Coordinates of C-alpha atoms in Angstrom, one line a residue:
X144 CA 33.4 44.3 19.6
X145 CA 36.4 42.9 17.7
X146 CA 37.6 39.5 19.6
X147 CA 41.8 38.2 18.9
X148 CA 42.1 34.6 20.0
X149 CA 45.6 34.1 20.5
X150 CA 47.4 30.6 19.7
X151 CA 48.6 28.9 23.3
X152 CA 52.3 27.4 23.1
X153 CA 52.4 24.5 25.7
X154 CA 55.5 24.4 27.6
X155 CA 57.0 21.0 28.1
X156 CA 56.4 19.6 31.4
X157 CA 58.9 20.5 34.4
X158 CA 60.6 17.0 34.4
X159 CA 61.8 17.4 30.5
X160 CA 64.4 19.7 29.9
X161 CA 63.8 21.9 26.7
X162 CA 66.2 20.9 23.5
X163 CA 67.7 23.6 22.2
X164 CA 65.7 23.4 18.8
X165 CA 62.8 23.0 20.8
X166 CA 63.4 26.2 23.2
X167 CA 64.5 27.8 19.7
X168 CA 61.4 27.1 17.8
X169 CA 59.0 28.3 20.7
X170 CA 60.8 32.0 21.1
X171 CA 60.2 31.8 16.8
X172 CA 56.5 31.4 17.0
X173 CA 56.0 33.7 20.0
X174 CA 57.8 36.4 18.3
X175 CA 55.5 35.5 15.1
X176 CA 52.6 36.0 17.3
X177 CA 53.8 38.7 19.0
X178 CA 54.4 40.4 15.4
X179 CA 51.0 39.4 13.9
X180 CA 49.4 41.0 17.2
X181 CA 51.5 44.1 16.6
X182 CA 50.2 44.1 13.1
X183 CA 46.3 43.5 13.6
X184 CA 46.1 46.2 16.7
X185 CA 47.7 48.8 13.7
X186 CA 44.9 47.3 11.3
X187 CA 42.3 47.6 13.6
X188 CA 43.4 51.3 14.8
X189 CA 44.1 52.1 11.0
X190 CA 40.7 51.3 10.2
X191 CA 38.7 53.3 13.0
X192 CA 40.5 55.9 12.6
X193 CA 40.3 56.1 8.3
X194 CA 36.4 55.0 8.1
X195 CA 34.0 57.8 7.4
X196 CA 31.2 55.3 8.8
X197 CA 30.5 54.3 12.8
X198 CA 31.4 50.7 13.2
X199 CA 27.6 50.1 14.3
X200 CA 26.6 51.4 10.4
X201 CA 28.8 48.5 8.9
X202 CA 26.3 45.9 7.3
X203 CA 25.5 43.2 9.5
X204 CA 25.1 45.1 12.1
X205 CA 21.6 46.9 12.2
X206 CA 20.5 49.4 14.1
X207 CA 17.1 51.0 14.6
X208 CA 16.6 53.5 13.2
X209 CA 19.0 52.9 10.0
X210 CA 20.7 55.8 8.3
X211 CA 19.6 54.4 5.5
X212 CA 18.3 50.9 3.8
X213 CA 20.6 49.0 1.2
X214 CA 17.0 47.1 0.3
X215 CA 14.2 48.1 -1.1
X216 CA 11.2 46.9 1.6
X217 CA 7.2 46.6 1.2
X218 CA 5.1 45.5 4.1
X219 CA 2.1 43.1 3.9
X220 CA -0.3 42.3 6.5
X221 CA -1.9 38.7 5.4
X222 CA -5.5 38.9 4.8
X223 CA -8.4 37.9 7.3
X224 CA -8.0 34.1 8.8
X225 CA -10.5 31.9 9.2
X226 CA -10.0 32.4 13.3
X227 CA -10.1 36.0 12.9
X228 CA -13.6 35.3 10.6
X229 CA -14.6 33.8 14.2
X230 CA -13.9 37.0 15.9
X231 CA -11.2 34.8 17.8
X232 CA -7.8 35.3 19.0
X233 CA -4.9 32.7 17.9
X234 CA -1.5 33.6 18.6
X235 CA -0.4 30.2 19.6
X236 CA 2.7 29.3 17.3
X237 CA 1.6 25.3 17.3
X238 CA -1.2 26.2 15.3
X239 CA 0.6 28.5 12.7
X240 CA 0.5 25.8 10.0
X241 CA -3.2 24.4 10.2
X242 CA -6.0 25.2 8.2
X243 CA -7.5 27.0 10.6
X244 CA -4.8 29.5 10.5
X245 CA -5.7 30.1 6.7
X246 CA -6.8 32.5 4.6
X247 CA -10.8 33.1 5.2
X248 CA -13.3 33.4 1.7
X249 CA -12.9 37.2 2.4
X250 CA -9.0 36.9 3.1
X251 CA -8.4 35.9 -0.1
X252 CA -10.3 38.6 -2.1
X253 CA -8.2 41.4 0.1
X254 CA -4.8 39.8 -0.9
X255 CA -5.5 39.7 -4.6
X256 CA -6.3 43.0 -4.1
X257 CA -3.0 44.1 -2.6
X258 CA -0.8 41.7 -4.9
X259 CA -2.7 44.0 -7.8
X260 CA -1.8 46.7 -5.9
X261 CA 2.0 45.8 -5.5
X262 CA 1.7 45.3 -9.4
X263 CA 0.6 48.7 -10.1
X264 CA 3.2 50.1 -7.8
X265 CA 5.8 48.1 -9.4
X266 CA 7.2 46.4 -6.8
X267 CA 8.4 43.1 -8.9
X268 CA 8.9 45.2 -12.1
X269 CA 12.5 44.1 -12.2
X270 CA 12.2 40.7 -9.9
X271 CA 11.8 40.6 -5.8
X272 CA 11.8 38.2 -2.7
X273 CA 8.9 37.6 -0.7
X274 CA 9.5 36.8 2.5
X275 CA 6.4 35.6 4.5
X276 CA 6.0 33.9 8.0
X277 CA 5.3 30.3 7.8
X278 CA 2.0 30.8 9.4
X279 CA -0.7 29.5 6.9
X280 CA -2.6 32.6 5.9
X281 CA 0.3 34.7 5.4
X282 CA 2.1 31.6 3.3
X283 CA -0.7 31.7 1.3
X284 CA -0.5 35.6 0.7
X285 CA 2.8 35.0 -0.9
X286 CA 1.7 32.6 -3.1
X287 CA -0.7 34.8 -4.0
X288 CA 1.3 37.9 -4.1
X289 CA 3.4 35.7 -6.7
X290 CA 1.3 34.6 -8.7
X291 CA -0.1 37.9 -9.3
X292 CA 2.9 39.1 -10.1
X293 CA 4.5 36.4 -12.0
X294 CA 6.9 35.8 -9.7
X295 CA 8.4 31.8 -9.3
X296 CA 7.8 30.2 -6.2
X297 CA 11.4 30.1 -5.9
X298 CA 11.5 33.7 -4.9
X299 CA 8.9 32.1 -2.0
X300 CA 11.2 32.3 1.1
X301 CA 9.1 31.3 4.3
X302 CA 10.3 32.4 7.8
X303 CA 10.1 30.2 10.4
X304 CA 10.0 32.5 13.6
X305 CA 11.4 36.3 13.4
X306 CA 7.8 36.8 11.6
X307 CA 5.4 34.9 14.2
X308 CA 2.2 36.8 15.4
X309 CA 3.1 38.7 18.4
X310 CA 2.3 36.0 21.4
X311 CA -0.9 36.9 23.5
X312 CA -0.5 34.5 26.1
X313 CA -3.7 34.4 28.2
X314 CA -6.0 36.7 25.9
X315 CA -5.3 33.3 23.7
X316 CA -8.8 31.9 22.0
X317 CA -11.2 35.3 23.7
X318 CA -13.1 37.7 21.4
X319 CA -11.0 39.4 19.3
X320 CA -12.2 43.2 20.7
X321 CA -10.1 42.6 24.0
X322 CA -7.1 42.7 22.3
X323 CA -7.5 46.7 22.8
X324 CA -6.4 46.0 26.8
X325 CA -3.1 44.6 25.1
X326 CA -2.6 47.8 23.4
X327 CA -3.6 50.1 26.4
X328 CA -0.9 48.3 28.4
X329 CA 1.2 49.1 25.7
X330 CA 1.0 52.4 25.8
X331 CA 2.7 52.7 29.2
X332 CA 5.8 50.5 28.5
X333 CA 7.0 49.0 25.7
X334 CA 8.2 46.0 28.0
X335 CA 4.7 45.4 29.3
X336 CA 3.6 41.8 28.8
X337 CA 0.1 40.2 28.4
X338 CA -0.8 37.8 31.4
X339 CA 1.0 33.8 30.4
X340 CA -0.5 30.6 29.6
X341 CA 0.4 27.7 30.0
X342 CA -0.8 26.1 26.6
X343 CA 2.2 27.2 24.8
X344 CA 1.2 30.2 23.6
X345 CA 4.2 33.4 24.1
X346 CA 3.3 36.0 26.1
X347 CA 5.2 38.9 24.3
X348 CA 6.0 42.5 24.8
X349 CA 6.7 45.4 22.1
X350 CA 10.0 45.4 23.2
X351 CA 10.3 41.4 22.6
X352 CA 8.7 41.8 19.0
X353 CA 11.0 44.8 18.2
X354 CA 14.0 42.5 19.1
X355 CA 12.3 39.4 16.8
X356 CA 12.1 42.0 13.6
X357 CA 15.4 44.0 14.4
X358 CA 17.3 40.1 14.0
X359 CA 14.8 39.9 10.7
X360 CA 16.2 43.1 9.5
X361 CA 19.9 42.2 10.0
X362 CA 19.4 39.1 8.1
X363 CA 17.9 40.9 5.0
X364 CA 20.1 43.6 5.1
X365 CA 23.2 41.3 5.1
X366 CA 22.1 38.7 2.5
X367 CA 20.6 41.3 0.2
X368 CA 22.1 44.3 -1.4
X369 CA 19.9 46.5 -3.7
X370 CA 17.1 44.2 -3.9
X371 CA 13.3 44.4 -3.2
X372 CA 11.8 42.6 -0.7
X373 CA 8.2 42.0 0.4
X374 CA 7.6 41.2 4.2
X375 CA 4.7 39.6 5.0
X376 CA 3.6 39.1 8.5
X377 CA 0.2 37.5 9.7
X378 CA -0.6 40.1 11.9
X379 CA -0.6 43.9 12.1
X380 CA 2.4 44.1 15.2
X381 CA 4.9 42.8 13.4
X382 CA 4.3 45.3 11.0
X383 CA 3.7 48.4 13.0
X384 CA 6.5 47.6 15.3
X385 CA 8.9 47.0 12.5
X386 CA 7.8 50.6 10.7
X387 CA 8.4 52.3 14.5
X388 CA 11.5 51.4 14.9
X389 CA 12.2 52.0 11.2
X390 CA 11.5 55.6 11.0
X391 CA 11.6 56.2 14.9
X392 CA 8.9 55.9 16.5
X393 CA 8.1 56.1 20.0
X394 CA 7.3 51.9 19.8
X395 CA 4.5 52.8 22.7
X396 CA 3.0 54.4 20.1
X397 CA 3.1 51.9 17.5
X398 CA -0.6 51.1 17.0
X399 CA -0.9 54.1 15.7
X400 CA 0.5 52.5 12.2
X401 CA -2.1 49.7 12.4
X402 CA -2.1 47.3 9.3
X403 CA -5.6 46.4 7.8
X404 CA -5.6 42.8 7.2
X405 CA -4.1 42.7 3.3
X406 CA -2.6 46.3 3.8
X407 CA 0.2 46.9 1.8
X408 CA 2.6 49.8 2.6
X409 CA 5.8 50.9 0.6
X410 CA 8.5 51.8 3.8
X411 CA 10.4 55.2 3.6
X412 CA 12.5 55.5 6.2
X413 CA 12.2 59.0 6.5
X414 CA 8.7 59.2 7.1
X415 CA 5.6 57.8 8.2
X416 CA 2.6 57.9 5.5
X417 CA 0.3 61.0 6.3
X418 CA -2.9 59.1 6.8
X419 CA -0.7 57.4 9.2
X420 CA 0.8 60.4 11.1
X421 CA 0.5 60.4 15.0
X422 CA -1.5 62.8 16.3
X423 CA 1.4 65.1 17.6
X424 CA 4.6 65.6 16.4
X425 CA 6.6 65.1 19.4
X426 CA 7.0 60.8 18.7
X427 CA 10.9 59.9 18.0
X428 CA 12.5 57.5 19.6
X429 CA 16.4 57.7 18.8
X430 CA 17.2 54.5 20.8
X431 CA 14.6 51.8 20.7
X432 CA 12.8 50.0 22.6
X433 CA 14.0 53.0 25.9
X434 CA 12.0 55.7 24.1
X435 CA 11.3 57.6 27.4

């Protein structure tokens, strides 16, 4: 929505009469203003009425699904944590930066395998950015990723919260297998929510990711213009979410484009890879996250 601040003109108070050059120069500038208003209203219905694009297509402002992509965009699940070694749950932000939340023996062998297979596919050919979460193990996947690639660690540019694991509130520290009764719930809303904690840990929706990666997005899209960026999130809902709302996906159905830990995935915006195809055909969601 386009916002015009007009400039106040304070009138002298009631006890002072006006000086003729005073009363003089206020009908100036309120003519001035009156003009530049008259001017901008033309501009602005000059503008809509000329533009072959919607406002909403306008970069900056992102929508889900895009028309189209002014990056180029590959997606990276970090590999296997030590927690997730353990068969454990951690979701809880405060622990995104210990060594805990690092990269496992086996963790590391998967992500040299996908930053050799970003290599083959030529991702950094002609340069890229990697963007990963903050969160230790998927840190360490860009560095990684970088050095595989021989890219500086100047094209390392951690995010500090749009890329956060997906909050599980109470299912925070159980065996990792329960985290199927997340995905059952989300399979019935988009806005359903885990039970809270109260040990810090988020207790987030589909609908709360989607908005999370949506502001990521707009970001990327802004900053960047025909440039190739690898996203890497340390877990698979960022991901999966992210791809949904990309290429329009019912986002109760977003599980269906589960990541592997140190899964790499090229996105096309006009379709979802065929080992990755939902079961029936009937899955676009034009306005995310409603997608009834």
């Amino acid at each position: 929505m386009l916002k015009i601040t007009t400039t106040s003109v304070t009138a002298p108070p009631p006890h002072i009469s006006p000086s003729p050059s005073t009363t003089t120069t206020q009908k100036n500038l309120l003519n001035y203003i009156n003009r530049r208003h008259l001017l901008t209203a033309l501009s602005i219905s000059f503008t809509a009425s000329h533009l072959s694009i919607p406002i909403a297509d306008a970069r900056g402002l992102f929508q889900m699904p895009p028309p189209r992509l002014t990056n180029q965009y590959y997606l990276v699940r970090a590999g296997e944590s030590e927690f997730e070694s353990l068969g454990i749950i951690n979701t809880n932000p405060v622990a995104k930066t210990s060594v805990d939340s690092g990269l496992s023996e086996k963790g590391k062998k998967q992500i040299v395998k996908a930053a050799l297979q970003l290599k083959e596919m030529g991702a950094c050919d002609t340069g890229c950015w990697i963007w990963p979460s903050i969160t230790q193990r998927a840190y360490q996947t860009a560095e990684i990723i970088a050095a595989v690639n021989k890219i500086s660690r100047s094209y390392i540019v951690p995010e500090y919260s749009f890329l956060d694991a997906r909050g599980l509130g109470a299912y925070e520290g159980k065996n990792l297998e329960a985290v199927s009764e997340v995905y059952a719930s989300d399979t019935i809303s988009p806005r359903n929510k885990p039970p809270p904690i109260d040990d810090g840990t988020p207790n987030e929706s589909v609908a709360d990711v989607f908005v999370r990666v949506t502001q990521l997005m707009s970001i990327l899209e802004t900053q960047y213009s025909e440039e190739t960026i690898i996203i890497v999130s340390p877990d698979s809902d960022n991901l999966t979410i992210l791809q949904a709302g990309l290429v329009g996906l019912d986002l109760r159905r977003h599980r269906d484009l589960s990541f592997a830990p140190g899964e790499v995935r090229f996105v096309d915006i006009s379709s979802i890879p065929t080992y990755k195809q939902p079961a029936s055909a009937i899955y676009k969601c034009r306005n995310p996250p409603i997608c009834t």
